[in-house]
mmCIF file of C-alpha atoms in Angstrom:
data_model
loop_
_atom_site.group_PDB
_atom_site.id
_atom_site.type_symbol
_atom_site.label_atom_id
_atom_site.label_comp_id
_atom_site.label_asym_id
_atom_site.label_seq_id
_atom_site.Cartn_x
_atom_site.Cartn_y
_atom_site.Cartn_z
ATOM 1 C CA MET J 1 -57.517 32.888 -18.828
ATOM 2 C CA SER J 2 -55.065 34.126 -21.246
ATOM 3 C CA GLU J 3 -52.610 31.899 -23.497
ATOM 4 C CA THR J 4 -49.859 32.858 -21.404
ATOM 5 C CA GLN J 5 -51.678 31.524 -18.185
ATOM 6 C CA LEU J 6 -52.438 28.123 -19.792
ATOM 7 C CA SER J 7 -49.135 27.624 -20.872
ATOM 8 C CA HIS J 8 -47.892 28.369 -17.352
ATOM 9 C CA GLU J 9 -50.707 26.047 -15.939
ATOM 10 C CA TYR J 10 -49.292 23.107 -18.355
ATOM 11 C CA TRP J 11 -45.946 23.456 -17.419
ATOM 12 C CA MET J 12 -47.038 23.858 -13.488
ATOM 13 C CA GLN J 13 -49.042 20.441 -13.902
ATOM 14 C CA LEU J 14 -45.366 18.812 -14.992
ATOM 15 C CA ALA J 15 -43.804 20.277 -12.055
ATOM 16 C CA TYR J 16 -46.605 18.896 -9.691
ATOM 17 C CA ALA J 17 -46.199 15.532 -11.157
ATOM 18 C CA GLN J 18 -42.608 15.769 -10.080
ATOM 19 C CA ALA J 19 -43.564 16.737 -6.602
ATOM 20 C CA ALA J 20 -45.879 13.627 -6.690
ATOM 21 C CA LEU J 21 -42.793 11.460 -7.316
ATOM 22 C CA ALA J 22 -40.967 12.956 -4.222
ATOM 23 C CA ALA J 23 -44.046 12.347 -2.050
ATOM 24 C CA ALA J 24 -43.923 8.730 -3.250
ATOM 25 C CA GLN J 25 -40.463 8.574 -1.674
ATOM 26 C CA GLY J 26 -41.274 10.062 1.408
ATOM 27 C CA GLU J 27 -39.836 13.738 0.572
ATOM 28 C CA ILE J 28 -41.530 16.983 0.779
ATOM 29 C CA PRO J 29 -43.539 17.081 -2.317
ATOM 30 C CA VAL J 30 -41.817 19.864 -4.180
ATOM 31 C CA GLY J 31 -41.252 19.586 -8.044
ATOM 32 C CA ALA J 32 -39.452 21.600 -10.491
ATOM 33 C CA ILE J 33 -39.046 21.700 -14.436
ATOM 34 C CA ILE J 34 -36.974 24.259 -16.418
ATOM 35 C CA VAL J 35 -38.030 25.108 -19.969
ATOM 36 C CA SER J 36 -36.301 26.540 -23.087
ATOM 37 C CA GLN J 37 -37.864 27.209 -26.477
ATOM 38 C CA ASN J 38 -41.027 25.139 -25.189
ATOM 39 C CA GLN J 39 -39.054 22.052 -24.164
ATOM 40 C CA ILE J 40 -38.089 20.633 -20.889
ATOM 41 C CA ILE J 41 -34.297 20.949 -20.512
ATOM 42 C CA GLY J 42 -34.357 19.965 -16.806
ATOM 43 C CA GLN J 43 -36.542 18.361 -14.231
ATOM 44 C CA GLY J 44 -36.223 17.373 -10.537
ATOM 45 C CA PHE J 45 -37.885 16.945 -7.312
ATOM 46 C CA ASN J 46 -36.906 17.254 -3.550
ATOM 47 C CA ALA J 47 -34.511 14.659 -2.708
ATOM 48 C CA PRO J 48 -32.639 15.672 0.227
ATOM 49 C CA ILE J 49 -33.444 12.532 2.381
ATOM 50 C CA SER J 50 -32.804 10.056 -0.209
ATOM 51 C CA LEU J 51 -29.590 11.945 -1.415
ATOM 52 C CA ASN J 52 -28.406 12.594 1.655
ATOM 53 C CA ASP J 53 -27.757 16.163 0.166
ATOM 54 C CA PRO J 54 -29.309 18.992 2.014
ATOM 55 C CA THR J 55 -28.994 21.095 -1.418
ATOM 56 C CA ALA J 56 -31.140 18.749 -3.245
ATOM 57 C CA HIS J 57 -34.207 20.869 -3.213
ATOM 58 C CA ALA J 58 -36.451 20.357 -6.593
ATOM 59 C CA GLU J 59 -35.071 23.826 -8.082
ATOM 60 C CA ILE J 60 -31.386 22.530 -7.649
ATOM 61 C CA VAL J 61 -32.043 19.186 -8.747
ATOM 62 C CA ALA J 62 -33.493 20.771 -11.840
ATOM 63 C CA LEU J 63 -31.073 22.997 -12.508
ATOM 64 C CA ARG J 64 -28.496 20.359 -11.990
ATOM 65 C CA ASP J 65 -30.261 18.331 -14.784
ATOM 66 C CA ALA J 66 -30.724 21.152 -17.225
ATOM 67 C CA CYS J 67 -26.970 22.350 -16.845
ATOM 68 C CA GLN J 68 -25.936 18.710 -17.789
ATOM 69 C CA ASN J 69 -28.261 18.436 -20.693
ATOM 70 C CA ILE J 70 -27.238 21.576 -22.251
ATOM 71 C CA GLN J 71 -23.577 21.377 -21.139
ATOM 72 C CA ASN J 72 -23.455 24.728 -19.877
ATOM 73 C CA TYR J 73 -23.413 26.141 -16.160
ATOM 74 C CA ARG J 74 -25.772 28.998 -17.439
ATOM 75 C CA LEU J 75 -29.105 28.698 -18.923
ATOM 76 C CA PRO J 76 -30.570 29.841 -22.089
ATOM 77 C CA ASP J 77 -31.719 33.471 -22.098
ATOM 78 C CA ASP J 78 -35.437 32.040 -22.567
ATOM 79 C CA ALA J 79 -35.227 29.438 -19.398
ATOM 80 C CA VAL J 80 -37.867 29.491 -17.352
ATOM 81 C CA LEU J 81 -38.255 27.830 -14.028
ATOM 82 C CA TYR J 82 -41.795 26.017 -12.781
ATOM 83 C CA VAL J 83 -41.653 25.242 -9.151
ATOM 84 C CA THR J 84 -44.344 24.059 -6.979
ATOM 85 C CA LEU J 85 -43.099 25.952 -3.902
ATOM 86 C CA GLU J 86 -41.848 29.456 -3.608
ATOM 87 C CA PRO J 87 -37.875 29.003 -3.776
ATOM 88 C CA CYS J 88 -35.625 29.532 -0.355
ATOM 89 C CA THR J 89 -32.541 31.798 -0.139
ATOM 90 C CA MET J 90 -30.188 28.939 -1.315
ATOM 91 C CA CYS J 91 -32.291 28.046 -4.495
ATOM 92 C CA VAL J 92 -32.859 32.067 -5.230
ATOM 93 C CA GLY J 93 -28.879 32.418 -5.139
ATOM 94 C CA ALA J 94 -28.530 29.296 -7.554
ATOM 95 C CA LEU J 95 -31.119 30.734 -9.852
ATOM 96 C CA VAL J 96 -29.547 33.741 -9.980
ATOM 97 C CA HIS J 97 -26.178 32.215 -10.849
ATOM 98 C CA SER J 98 -27.657 30.261 -13.244
ATOM 99 C CA ARG J 99 -29.161 33.453 -15.142
ATOM 100 C CA VAL J 100 -32.722 31.795 -15.600
ATOM 101 C CA SER J 101 -35.198 34.515 -17.156
ATOM 102 C CA ARG J 102 -38.122 33.771 -15.063
ATOM 103 C CA VAL J 103 -39.361 31.917 -12.256
ATOM 104 C CA VAL J 104 -43.049 30.930 -11.962
ATOM 105 C CA PHE J 105 -44.257 29.227 -8.313
ATOM 106 C CA GLY J 106 -47.380 27.774 -6.846
ATOM 107 C CA ALA J 107 -47.612 27.836 -3.349
ATOM 108 C CA PHE J 108 -46.205 30.482 -1.042
ATOM 109 C CA GLU J 109 -43.752 29.613 1.637
ATOM 110 C CA ALA J 110 -44.290 31.518 4.657
ATOM 111 C CA LYS J 111 -41.023 30.706 6.561
ATOM 112 C CA ALA J 112 -38.496 30.198 4.209
ATOM 113 C CA GLY J 113 -39.629 31.881 0.823
ATOM 114 C CA SER J 114 -37.330 34.279 -0.374
ATOM 115 C CA LEU J 115 -39.176 36.263 -3.321
ATOM 116 C CA VAL J 116 -42.416 37.357 -1.658
ATOM 117 C CA SER J 117 -43.423 35.843 1.574
ATOM 118 C CA ALA J 118 -40.653 35.617 4.285
ATOM 119 C CA ARG J 119 -37.793 37.730 2.508
ATOM 120 C CA GLN J 120 -37.636 39.937 -0.669
ATOM 121 C CA LEU J 121 -34.312 39.087 -1.838
ATOM 122 C CA PHE J 122 -34.555 41.327 -4.895
ATOM 123 C CA GLU J 123 -35.230 44.311 -2.938
ATOM 124 C CA THR J 124 -31.759 44.250 -1.633
ATOM 125 C CA GLY J 125 -29.924 45.571 -4.589
ATOM 126 C CA TYR J 126 -27.305 43.012 -3.849
ATOM 127 C CA TYR J 127 -27.551 40.766 -7.263
ATOM 128 C CA ASN J 128 -26.077 41.312 -10.593
ATOM 129 C CA HIS J 129 -28.922 39.550 -12.009
ATOM 130 C CA VAL J 130 -32.483 39.562 -11.317
ATOM 131 C CA PHE J 131 -35.095 37.296 -12.756
ATOM 132 C CA SER J 132 -38.894 37.979 -13.288
ATOM 133 C CA PHE J 133 -41.139 35.917 -11.339
ATOM 134 C CA GLU J 134 -44.940 35.084 -10.828
ATOM 135 C CA ALA J 135 -46.414 33.919 -7.846
ATOM 136 C CA GLY J 136 -49.376 31.796 -7.366
ATOM 137 C CA CYS J 137 -49.814 29.640 -10.485
ATOM 138 C CA MET J 138 -52.027 26.642 -9.561
ATOM 139 C CA GLN J 139 -51.551 27.879 -5.878
ATOM 140 C CA GLN J 140 -54.500 25.996 -4.448
ATOM 141 C CA GLN J 141 -53.287 22.606 -5.807
ATOM 142 C CA CYS J 142 -49.945 23.093 -4.668
ATOM 143 C CA SER J 143 -50.706 24.103 -1.340
ATOM 144 C CA GLU J 144 -53.111 21.219 -0.925
ATOM 145 C CA GLN J 145 -50.427 18.806 -2.239
ATOM 146 C CA LEU J 146 -48.074 19.909 0.656
ATOM 147 C CA SER J 147 -50.762 20.034 3.032
ATOM 148 C CA ALA J 148 -51.940 16.300 2.410
ATOM 149 C CA PHE J 149 -48.357 15.124 2.752
ATOM 150 C CA PHE J 150 -47.657 16.816 5.948
ATOM 151 C CA LYS J 151 -51.197 15.523 7.469
ATOM 152 C CA LEU J 152 -50.327 11.970 6.312
ATOM 153 C CA ARG J 153 -46.913 12.555 7.929
ATOM 154 C CA ARG J 154 -48.548 13.687 11.216
ATOM 155 C CA GLU J 155 -51.056 10.587 11.237
ATOM 156 C CA GLN J 156 -48.260 8.272 10.556
ATOM 157 C CA LYS J 157 -46.102 9.777 13.682
ATOM 158 C CA ARG J 158 -49.489 9.536 15.692
ATOM 159 C CA GLN J 159 -50.080 5.900 14.735
ATOM 160 C CA LEU J 160 -46.261 5.201 15.677
ATOM 161 C CA ARG J 161 -46.515 6.949 19.104
ATOM 162 C CA LEU J 162 -49.812 4.954 19.737
ATOM 163 C CA GLN J 163 -48.283 1.486 18.901
ATOM 164 C CA GLU J 164 -44.932 2.498 20.967
ATOM 165 C CA LYS J 165 -47.295 3.159 23.970
ATOM 166 C CA LEU J 166 -49.266 -0.132 23.466
ATOM 167 C CA LEU J 167 -46.038 -2.085 23.286
ATOM 168 C CA ASN J 168 -44.930 -0.396 26.572
ATOM 169 C CA THR J 169 -48.067 -1.126 28.390
ATOM 170 C CA GLN J 170 -47.953 -4.871 27.338
ATOM 171 C CA LYS J 171 -44.438 -5.198 29.000
#
């Protein structure tokens, strides 16, 4: 494994830890960090439910944190976003406007991924800024984290339905 791959895995592990914080709050476990000059300048995790904000995806939360920390709406030229799930269309748009230089993501998002999976937004030629990206860093761990979360949610819903059914039969 190259030094660059080791570095990417180091930062992705920190994004993965952010995703675990989201899961602990009942949010879909997606985490993100933004790195510049080997320092974290922004971090965040999915929080649309707890913040009552449909735009509070991990990438957006991390961008807001970074921009507040550096006091600029544009990121430094070397800024890299690490995120555990392929960004959606909204997040790609925000990343373009932030002028991030690179995005490294873990799991692919078949339904809403906008770099590789569902859409390839940069193939449109529309954007005035294009960042490079790397797909699949810690893909298995990131995918398993999401799968485990949704499996638990399904089991919780199943248990709730069983309890409701039991209560209804006791009436």
